[in-house]
Amino acid sequence: HVYQFWYNGTWHSADLTTLSGAVANADSSSGINNIMNTIGNAMEVEYIGTDHHVYALWYPLGGGGLWHASDLTLASGNPNAVAGSPLTSSMDPIANTEDLDYIGADHHVYELWYNGLWHPADVTTLSGAVANADSSSGIHTLMNTIANAMEVHYIGTDHHPYSLWYPLGGGGAWHATDLTVTNGAPQAKAGSPLTSSADSVANTVDLEYVGSDQHVYRLSYNGIWNITDLTATAVP
């Protein structure tokens, strides 16, 4: 079951699977994510079920409501997730969508995007990416305010870090960048986690992962991608 601890001055617990009436338990080897959906005006918890469908448990904001469960695979027609798939989501305030990404059974990166309804997208095919995703590694999505693009970062089956990106504002197309080939980024260790964030002070997008040498590497984007071995350069 999916459980929640919530805090309003003291900690409380909730069994969201039971409260929402969700029909599928969670695959504990896969990812889980929560986000405030400003379009649906709801707090959401997203997970991958033991049936390999992607689910959203959602609670209307403002209090006094109930938890609900939605099978996003059925709603969108997107393929099932691979066992152990990571899961990530982000809000796109320009397109006014919520974007949720996971790895499918064919190891493509898939996106479910919400603008009042859920829609499917095979981002690997749309971007022309040459490498499938390593489902044992991480995946992360964020809005790159420097390049003005929505990005999905993942580790390929070739152990290269990749960026799939879509120009914000609509009317564009998905693109793929192999950060190892184009920028010399070291290869990732098989099963490496992955995270990324926007640094509003340095005005960069920072992507971190574990290299094949077990060092933590950072790729920072300020118009071009820059590489730092954080393990080697960090001061004790």
PDB file of C-alpha atoms in Angstrom:
ATOM      1  CA  HIS A   1       0.000   0.000   0.000  1.00  0.00           C
ATOM      2  CA  VAL A   2       0.994   3.623  -0.478  1.00  0.00           C
ATOM      3  CA  TYR A   3       1.238   5.384   2.885  1.00  0.00           C
ATOM      4  CA  GLN A   4       1.520   9.054   3.681  1.00  0.00           C
ATOM      5  CA  PHE A   5       2.866  10.907   6.698  1.00  0.00           C
ATOM      6  CA  TRP A   6       1.467  14.435   6.816  1.00  0.00           C
ATOM      7  CA  TYR A   7       2.431  17.270   9.122  1.00  0.00           C
ATOM      8  CA  ASN A   8       0.349  20.209  10.392  1.00  0.00           C
ATOM      9  CA  GLY A   9       2.250  20.835  13.606  1.00  0.00           C
ATOM     10  CA  THR A  10       2.151  17.159  14.518  1.00  0.00           C
ATOM     11  CA  TRP A  11       2.707  14.092  12.329  1.00  0.00           C
ATOM     12  CA  HIS A  12      -0.227  11.998  11.069  1.00  0.00           C
ATOM     13  CA  SER A  13      -0.378   8.852   8.937  1.00  0.00           C
ATOM     14  CA  ALA A  14      -2.726   7.745   6.173  1.00  0.00           C
ATOM     15  CA  ASP A  15      -3.141   4.574   4.068  1.00  0.00           C
ATOM     16  CA  LEU A  16      -3.754   6.203   0.679  1.00  0.00           C
ATOM     17  CA  THR A  17      -4.386   2.917  -1.103  1.00  0.00           C
ATOM     18  CA  THR A  18      -7.311   2.195   1.192  1.00  0.00           C
ATOM     19  CA  LEU A  19      -8.605   5.781   1.351  1.00  0.00           C
ATOM     20  CA  SER A  20      -8.593   6.182  -2.442  1.00  0.00           C
ATOM     21  CA  GLY A  21     -10.041   2.749  -3.244  1.00  0.00           C
ATOM     22  CA  ALA A  22      -7.072   2.018  -5.524  1.00  0.00           C
ATOM     23  CA  VAL A  23      -7.388  -1.445  -7.058  1.00  0.00           C
ATOM     24  CA  ALA A  24      -3.652  -2.043  -7.559  1.00  0.00           C
ATOM     25  CA  ASN A  25      -0.954  -2.238  -4.934  1.00  0.00           C
ATOM     26  CA  ALA A  26       2.377  -0.532  -5.567  1.00  0.00           C
ATOM     27  CA  ASP A  27       5.408  -2.224  -7.127  1.00  0.00           C
ATOM     28  CA  SER A  28       7.984  -1.521  -4.420  1.00  0.00           C
ATOM     29  CA  SER A  29      10.875  -1.869  -6.890  1.00  0.00           C
ATOM     30  CA  SER A  30       9.582   1.086  -8.925  1.00  0.00           C
ATOM     31  CA  GLY A  31       9.465   4.799  -8.323  1.00  0.00           C
ATOM     32  CA  ILE A  32       6.972   6.937  -6.447  1.00  0.00           C
ATOM     33  CA  ASN A  33       6.468  10.668  -6.774  1.00  0.00           C
ATOM     34  CA  ASN A  34       4.286  13.398  -5.361  1.00  0.00           C
ATOM     35  CA  ILE A  35       3.465  16.819  -6.748  1.00  0.00           C
ATOM     36  CA  MET A  36       0.970  19.624  -6.395  1.00  0.00           C
ATOM     37  CA  ASN A  37      -1.050  19.632  -9.614  1.00  0.00           C
ATOM     38  CA  THR A  38      -1.945  23.307 -10.016  1.00  0.00           C
ATOM     39  CA  ILE A  39      -4.039  22.535 -13.094  1.00  0.00           C
ATOM     40  CA  GLY A  40      -6.185  19.902 -11.404  1.00  0.00           C
ATOM     41  CA  ASN A  41      -5.947  21.850  -8.112  1.00  0.00           C
ATOM     42  CA  ALA A  42      -5.018  18.658  -6.299  1.00  0.00           C
ATOM     43  CA  MET A  43      -2.205  17.049  -4.370  1.00  0.00           C
ATOM     44  CA  GLU A  44      -1.084  13.922  -6.235  1.00  0.00           C
ATOM     45  CA  VAL A  45       0.915  10.820  -5.419  1.00  0.00           C
ATOM     46  CA  GLU A  46       1.982   8.859  -8.476  1.00  0.00           C
ATOM     47  CA  TYR A  47       3.187   5.260  -8.426  1.00  0.00           C
ATOM     48  CA  ILE A  48       3.565   2.169 -10.582  1.00  0.00           C
ATOM     49  CA  GLY A  49       1.276  -0.709  -9.703  1.00  0.00           C
ATOM     50  CA  THR A  50       2.052  -4.389  -9.482  1.00  0.00           C
ATOM     51  CA  ASP A  51       0.158  -4.610 -12.802  1.00  0.00           C
ATOM     52  CA  HIS A  52       2.785  -2.211 -14.292  1.00  0.00           C
ATOM     53  CA  HIS A  53       0.183   0.515 -14.827  1.00  0.00           C
ATOM     54  CA  VAL A  54       0.935   4.094 -13.782  1.00  0.00           C
ATOM     55  CA  TYR A  55      -1.466   5.399 -11.135  1.00  0.00           C
ATOM     56  CA  ALA A  56      -2.270   8.771  -9.594  1.00  0.00           C
ATOM     57  CA  LEU A  57      -3.792   9.111  -6.139  1.00  0.00           C
ATOM     58  CA  TRP A  58      -5.175  12.631  -5.840  1.00  0.00           C
ATOM     59  CA  TYR A  59      -6.762  14.815  -3.219  1.00  0.00           C
ATOM     60  CA  PRO A  60      -8.565  18.098  -4.038  1.00  0.00           C
ATOM     61  CA  LEU A  61      -6.844  21.072  -2.435  1.00  0.00           C
ATOM     62  CA  GLY A  62      -8.601  23.132   0.192  1.00  0.00           C
ATOM     63  CA  GLY A  63      -9.422  20.282   2.578  1.00  0.00           C
ATOM     64  CA  GLY A  64     -12.681  18.526   3.296  1.00  0.00           C
ATOM     65  CA  GLY A  65     -12.363  16.227   0.288  1.00  0.00           C
ATOM     66  CA  LEU A  66     -11.525  12.595  -0.328  1.00  0.00           C
ATOM     67  CA  TRP A  67      -8.630  10.695  -1.909  1.00  0.00           C
ATOM     68  CA  HIS A  68      -9.282   9.348  -5.409  1.00  0.00           C
ATOM     69  CA  ALA A  69      -7.400   6.877  -7.633  1.00  0.00           C
ATOM     70  CA  SER A  70      -6.854   7.105 -11.405  1.00  0.00           C
ATOM     71  CA  ASP A  71      -5.296   4.463 -13.668  1.00  0.00           C
ATOM     72  CA  LEU A  72      -3.311   6.732 -16.010  1.00  0.00           C
ATOM     73  CA  THR A  73      -2.337   3.848 -18.281  1.00  0.00           C
ATOM     74  CA  LEU A  74      -5.990   3.149 -19.037  1.00  0.00           C
ATOM     75  CA  ALA A  75      -6.853   6.854 -19.234  1.00  0.00           C
ATOM     76  CA  SER A  76      -4.064   7.720 -21.692  1.00  0.00           C
ATOM     77  CA  GLY A  77      -3.387   4.507 -23.591  1.00  0.00           C
ATOM     78  CA  ASN A  78       0.336   4.711 -22.827  1.00  0.00           C
ATOM     79  CA  PRO A  79       2.214   1.365 -22.584  1.00  0.00           C
ATOM     80  CA  ASN A  80       2.896  -0.422 -19.309  1.00  0.00           C
ATOM     81  CA  ALA A  81       5.971   0.456 -17.277  1.00  0.00           C
ATOM     82  CA  VAL A  82       8.920  -1.908 -17.046  1.00  0.00           C
ATOM     83  CA  ALA A  83       9.385  -3.562 -13.653  1.00  0.00           C
ATOM     84  CA  GLY A  84      11.547  -1.303 -11.477  1.00  0.00           C
ATOM     85  CA  SER A  85      10.918   1.816 -13.544  1.00  0.00           C
ATOM     86  CA  PRO A  86      11.757   5.137 -11.918  1.00  0.00           C
ATOM     87  CA  LEU A  87       9.079   7.825 -11.979  1.00  0.00           C
ATOM     88  CA  THR A  88       9.274  11.620 -12.069  1.00  0.00           C
ATOM     89  CA  SER A  89       6.974  14.580 -12.700  1.00  0.00           C
ATOM     90  CA  SER A  90       7.120  18.341 -13.045  1.00  0.00           C
ATOM     91  CA  MET A  91       4.803  21.278 -13.717  1.00  0.00           C
ATOM     92  CA  ASP A  92       5.207  23.245 -16.963  1.00  0.00           C
ATOM     93  CA  PRO A  93       3.819  26.724 -16.185  1.00  0.00           C
ATOM     94  CA  ILE A  94       4.198  27.914 -19.783  1.00  0.00           C
ATOM     95  CA  ALA A  95       2.340  25.080 -21.510  1.00  0.00           C
ATOM     96  CA  ASN A  96       0.177  24.809 -18.355  1.00  0.00           C
ATOM     97  CA  THR A  97       0.625  21.056 -18.122  1.00  0.00           C
ATOM     98  CA  GLU A  98       1.803  18.460 -15.651  1.00  0.00           C
ATOM     99  CA  ASP A  99       4.408  16.137 -17.188  1.00  0.00           C
ATOM    100  CA  LEU A 100       4.974  12.661 -15.719  1.00  0.00           C
ATOM    101  CA  ASP A 101       7.732  10.418 -17.101  1.00  0.00           C
ATOM    102  CA  TYR A 102       8.620   6.746 -16.708  1.00  0.00           C
ATOM    103  CA  ILE A 103      10.346   3.904 -18.567  1.00  0.00           C
ATOM    104  CA  GLY A 104       8.157   1.542 -20.565  1.00  0.00           C
ATOM    105  CA  ALA A 105       8.450  -2.197 -21.027  1.00  0.00           C
ATOM    106  CA  ASP A 106      10.323  -1.500 -24.298  1.00  0.00           C
ATOM    107  CA  HIS A 107      12.794   0.743 -22.382  1.00  0.00           C
ATOM    108  CA  HIS A 108      11.560   3.882 -24.108  1.00  0.00           C
ATOM    109  CA  VAL A 109      11.013   7.026 -22.054  1.00  0.00           C
ATOM    110  CA  TYR A 110       7.278   7.735 -21.949  1.00  0.00           C
ATOM    111  CA  GLU A 111       5.480  10.840 -20.814  1.00  0.00           C
ATOM    112  CA  LEU A 112       1.961  11.351 -19.545  1.00  0.00           C
ATOM    113  CA  TRP A 113       0.980  15.007 -19.767  1.00  0.00           C
ATOM    114  CA  TYR A 114      -2.082  16.598 -18.231  1.00  0.00           C
ATOM    115  CA  ASN A 115      -3.938  19.725 -19.329  1.00  0.00           C
ATOM    116  CA  GLY A 116      -7.324  18.713 -17.945  1.00  0.00           C
ATOM    117  CA  LEU A 117      -7.022  15.308 -19.602  1.00  0.00           C
ATOM    118  CA  TRP A 118      -4.116  12.834 -19.658  1.00  0.00           C
ATOM    119  CA  HIS A 119      -2.276  12.381 -22.960  1.00  0.00           C
ATOM    120  CA  PRO A 120       0.400   9.851 -24.033  1.00  0.00           C
ATOM    121  CA  ALA A 121       3.813  10.479 -25.602  1.00  0.00           C
ATOM    122  CA  ASP A 122       6.729   8.205 -26.524  1.00  0.00           C
ATOM    123  CA  VAL A 123       9.503  10.729 -25.902  1.00  0.00           C
ATOM    124  CA  THR A 124      12.256   8.360 -27.098  1.00  0.00           C
ATOM    125  CA  THR A 125      10.607   8.037 -30.521  1.00  0.00           C
ATOM    126  CA  LEU A 126       9.573  11.706 -30.743  1.00  0.00           C
ATOM    127  CA  SER A 127      13.103  12.919 -29.933  1.00  0.00           C
ATOM    128  CA  GLY A 128      14.907  10.438 -32.158  1.00  0.00           C
ATOM    129  CA  ALA A 129      17.024   9.276 -29.204  1.00  0.00           C
ATOM    130  CA  VAL A 130      19.339   6.458 -30.270  1.00  0.00           C
ATOM    131  CA  ALA A 131      19.677   4.839 -26.834  1.00  0.00           C
ATOM    132  CA  ASN A 132      16.974   3.195 -24.763  1.00  0.00           C
ATOM    133  CA  ALA A 133      16.804   3.895 -21.032  1.00  0.00           C
ATOM    134  CA  ASP A 134      18.418   1.747 -18.358  1.00  0.00           C
ATOM    135  CA  SER A 135      15.418   0.941 -16.169  1.00  0.00           C
ATOM    136  CA  SER A 136      17.664   0.274 -13.157  1.00  0.00           C
ATOM    137  CA  SER A 137      18.932   3.857 -13.266  1.00  0.00           C
ATOM    138  CA  GLY A 138      17.300   7.150 -12.429  1.00  0.00           C
ATOM    139  CA  ILE A 139      15.166   9.501 -14.477  1.00  0.00           C
ATOM    140  CA  HIS A 140      14.307  13.109 -13.748  1.00  0.00           C
ATOM    141  CA  THR A 141      12.328  15.913 -15.345  1.00  0.00           C
ATOM    142  CA  LEU A 142      12.458  19.658 -14.809  1.00  0.00           C
ATOM    143  CA  MET A 143      11.897  22.992 -16.497  1.00  0.00           C
ATOM    144  CA  ASN A 144      15.191  24.429 -17.765  1.00  0.00           C
ATOM    145  CA  THR A 145      14.583  28.171 -17.399  1.00  0.00           C
ATOM    146  CA  ILE A 146      17.966  28.986 -18.990  1.00  0.00           C
ATOM    147  CA  ALA A 147      17.374  27.106 -22.247  1.00  0.00           C
ATOM    148  CA  ASN A 148      13.612  27.735 -21.925  1.00  0.00           C
ATOM    149  CA  ALA A 149      12.862  24.046 -22.356  1.00  0.00           C
ATOM    150  CA  MET A 150      11.214  21.152 -20.568  1.00  0.00           C
ATOM    151  CA  GLU A 151      13.819  18.421 -20.066  1.00  0.00           C
ATOM    152  CA  VAL A 152      13.859  14.731 -19.175  1.00  0.00           C
ATOM    153  CA  HIS A 153      17.230  13.322 -18.078  1.00  0.00           C
ATOM    154  CA  TYR A 154      18.002   9.615 -18.074  1.00  0.00           C
ATOM    155  CA  ILE A 155      20.836   7.084 -18.234  1.00  0.00           C
ATOM    156  CA  GLY A 156      20.941   5.040 -21.419  1.00  0.00           C
ATOM    157  CA  THR A 157      21.612   1.326 -21.766  1.00  0.00           C
ATOM    158  CA  ASP A 158      25.018   2.471 -23.102  1.00  0.00           C
ATOM    159  CA  HIS A 159      25.619   4.153 -19.696  1.00  0.00           C
ATOM    160  CA  HIS A 160      25.630   7.628 -21.250  1.00  0.00           C
ATOM    161  CA  PRO A 161      23.622  10.421 -19.566  1.00  0.00           C
ATOM    162  CA  TYR A 162      21.007  11.846 -21.947  1.00  0.00           C
ATOM    163  CA  SER A 163      18.848  14.921 -22.065  1.00  0.00           C
ATOM    164  CA  LEU A 164      15.543  14.904 -23.930  1.00  0.00           C
ATOM    165  CA  TRP A 165      14.289  18.466 -24.303  1.00  0.00           C
ATOM    166  CA  TYR A 166      11.304  20.326 -25.696  1.00  0.00           C
ATOM    167  CA  PRO A 167      11.280  24.112 -26.286  1.00  0.00           C
ATOM    168  CA  LEU A 168       8.683  25.805 -24.094  1.00  0.00           C
ATOM    169  CA  GLY A 169       5.858  27.788 -25.598  1.00  0.00           C
ATOM    170  CA  GLY A 170       4.542  25.072 -27.923  1.00  0.00           C
ATOM    171  CA  GLY A 171       4.971  24.523 -31.643  1.00  0.00           C
ATOM    172  CA  GLY A 172       8.289  22.744 -31.236  1.00  0.00           C
ATOM    173  CA  ALA A 173       9.555  19.184 -31.269  1.00  0.00           C
ATOM    174  CA  TRP A 174      11.399  16.886 -28.878  1.00  0.00           C
ATOM    175  CA  HIS A 175      15.205  16.686 -29.220  1.00  0.00           C
ATOM    176  CA  ALA A 176      17.810  14.317 -27.771  1.00  0.00           C
ATOM    177  CA  THR A 177      21.340  15.150 -26.569  1.00  0.00           C
ATOM    178  CA  ASP A 178      23.920  12.491 -25.676  1.00  0.00           C
ATOM    179  CA  LEU A 179      25.852  14.326 -22.962  1.00  0.00           C
ATOM    180  CA  THR A 180      28.761  11.881 -23.153  1.00  0.00           C
ATOM    181  CA  VAL A 181      29.273  12.232 -26.897  1.00  0.00           C
ATOM    182  CA  THR A 182      28.613  15.967 -27.177  1.00  0.00           C
ATOM    183  CA  ASN A 183      30.160  17.134 -23.896  1.00  0.00           C
ATOM    184  CA  GLY A 184      32.524  14.407 -22.755  1.00  0.00           C
ATOM    185  CA  ALA A 185      30.512  13.495 -19.663  1.00  0.00           C
ATOM    186  CA  PRO A 186      31.902  10.318 -18.038  1.00  0.00           C
ATOM    187  CA  GLN A 187      29.817   7.187 -18.342  1.00  0.00           C
ATOM    188  CA  ALA A 188      27.439   6.325 -15.512  1.00  0.00           C
ATOM    189  CA  LYS A 189      27.628   3.274 -13.326  1.00  0.00           C
ATOM    190  CA  ALA A 190      24.942   0.712 -14.136  1.00  0.00           C
ATOM    191  CA  GLY A 191      21.983   1.425 -11.876  1.00  0.00           C
ATOM    192  CA  SER A 192      23.105   4.969 -11.105  1.00  0.00           C
ATOM    193  CA  PRO A 193      20.492   7.258  -9.551  1.00  0.00           C
ATOM    194  CA  LEU A 194      19.953  10.606 -11.252  1.00  0.00           C
ATOM    195  CA  THR A 195      18.754  13.987 -10.076  1.00  0.00           C
ATOM    196  CA  SER A 196      18.582  17.487 -11.491  1.00  0.00           C
ATOM    197  CA  SER A 197      17.552  20.935 -10.344  1.00  0.00           C
ATOM    198  CA  ALA A 198      17.609  24.580 -11.384  1.00  0.00           C
ATOM    199  CA  ASP A 199      20.003  26.890  -9.500  1.00  0.00           C
ATOM    200  CA  SER A 200      18.385  30.325  -9.579  1.00  0.00           C
ATOM    201  CA  VAL A 201      21.446  31.979  -7.984  1.00  0.00           C
ATOM    202  CA  ALA A 202      24.150  30.607 -10.293  1.00  0.00           C
ATOM    203  CA  ASN A 203      21.611  30.561 -13.155  1.00  0.00           C
ATOM    204  CA  THR A 204      22.408  26.976 -14.079  1.00  0.00           C
ATOM    205  CA  VAL A 205      20.687  23.628 -14.392  1.00  0.00           C
ATOM    206  CA  ASP A 206      22.599  20.993 -12.441  1.00  0.00           C
ATOM    207  CA  LEU A 207      22.409  17.270 -13.171  1.00  0.00           C
ATOM    208  CA  GLU A 208      24.098  14.730 -10.864  1.00  0.00           C
ATOM    209  CA  TYR A 209      24.781  11.011 -11.246  1.00  0.00           C
ATOM    210  CA  VAL A 210      27.243   8.306 -10.174  1.00  0.00           C
ATOM    211  CA  GLY A 211      30.027   7.533 -12.638  1.00  0.00           C
ATOM    212  CA  SER A 212      31.519   4.144 -13.459  1.00  0.00           C
ATOM    213  CA  ASP A 213      34.406   5.065 -11.094  1.00  0.00           C
ATOM    214  CA  GLN A 214      31.873   5.550  -8.249  1.00  0.00           C
ATOM    215  CA  HIS A 215      32.512   9.302  -8.226  1.00  0.00           C
ATOM    216  CA  VAL A 216      29.607  11.737  -8.121  1.00  0.00           C
ATOM    217  CA  TYR A 217      29.573  13.896 -11.252  1.00  0.00           C
ATOM    218  CA  ARG A 218      27.733  17.142 -11.883  1.00  0.00           C
ATOM    219  CA  LEU A 219      26.745  18.464 -15.290  1.00  0.00           C
ATOM    220  CA  SER A 220      25.926  22.179 -15.097  1.00  0.00           C
ATOM    221  CA  TYR A 221      24.214  24.014 -17.947  1.00  0.00           C
ATOM    222  CA  ASN A 222      24.670  27.768 -18.438  1.00  0.00           C
ATOM    223  CA  GLY A 223      24.261  27.782 -22.193  1.00  0.00           C
ATOM    224  CA  ILE A 224      26.697  24.894 -22.551  1.00  0.00           C
ATOM    225  CA  TRP A 225      27.149  21.792 -20.378  1.00  0.00           C
ATOM    226  CA  ASN A 226      30.093  21.854 -17.948  1.00  0.00           C
ATOM    227  CA  ILE A 227      31.429  18.792 -16.083  1.00  0.00           C
ATOM    228  CA  THR A 228      32.640  18.623 -12.469  1.00  0.00           C
ATOM    229  CA  ASP A 229      33.871  15.574 -10.571  1.00  0.00           C
ATOM    230  CA  LEU A 230      32.361  16.471  -7.187  1.00  0.00           C
ATOM    231  CA  THR A 231      34.051  13.581  -5.421  1.00  0.00           C
ATOM    232  CA  ALA A 232      37.522  14.705  -6.580  1.00  0.00           C
ATOM    233  CA  THR A 233      36.990  18.429  -6.017  1.00  0.00           C
ATOM    234  CA  ALA A 234      34.963  18.438  -2.796  1.00  0.00           C
ATOM    235  CA  VAL A 235      36.755  19.838   0.257  1.00  0.00           C
ATOM    236  CA  PRO A 236      36.502  17.499   3.304  1.00  0.00           C
TER     237      PRO A 236
END
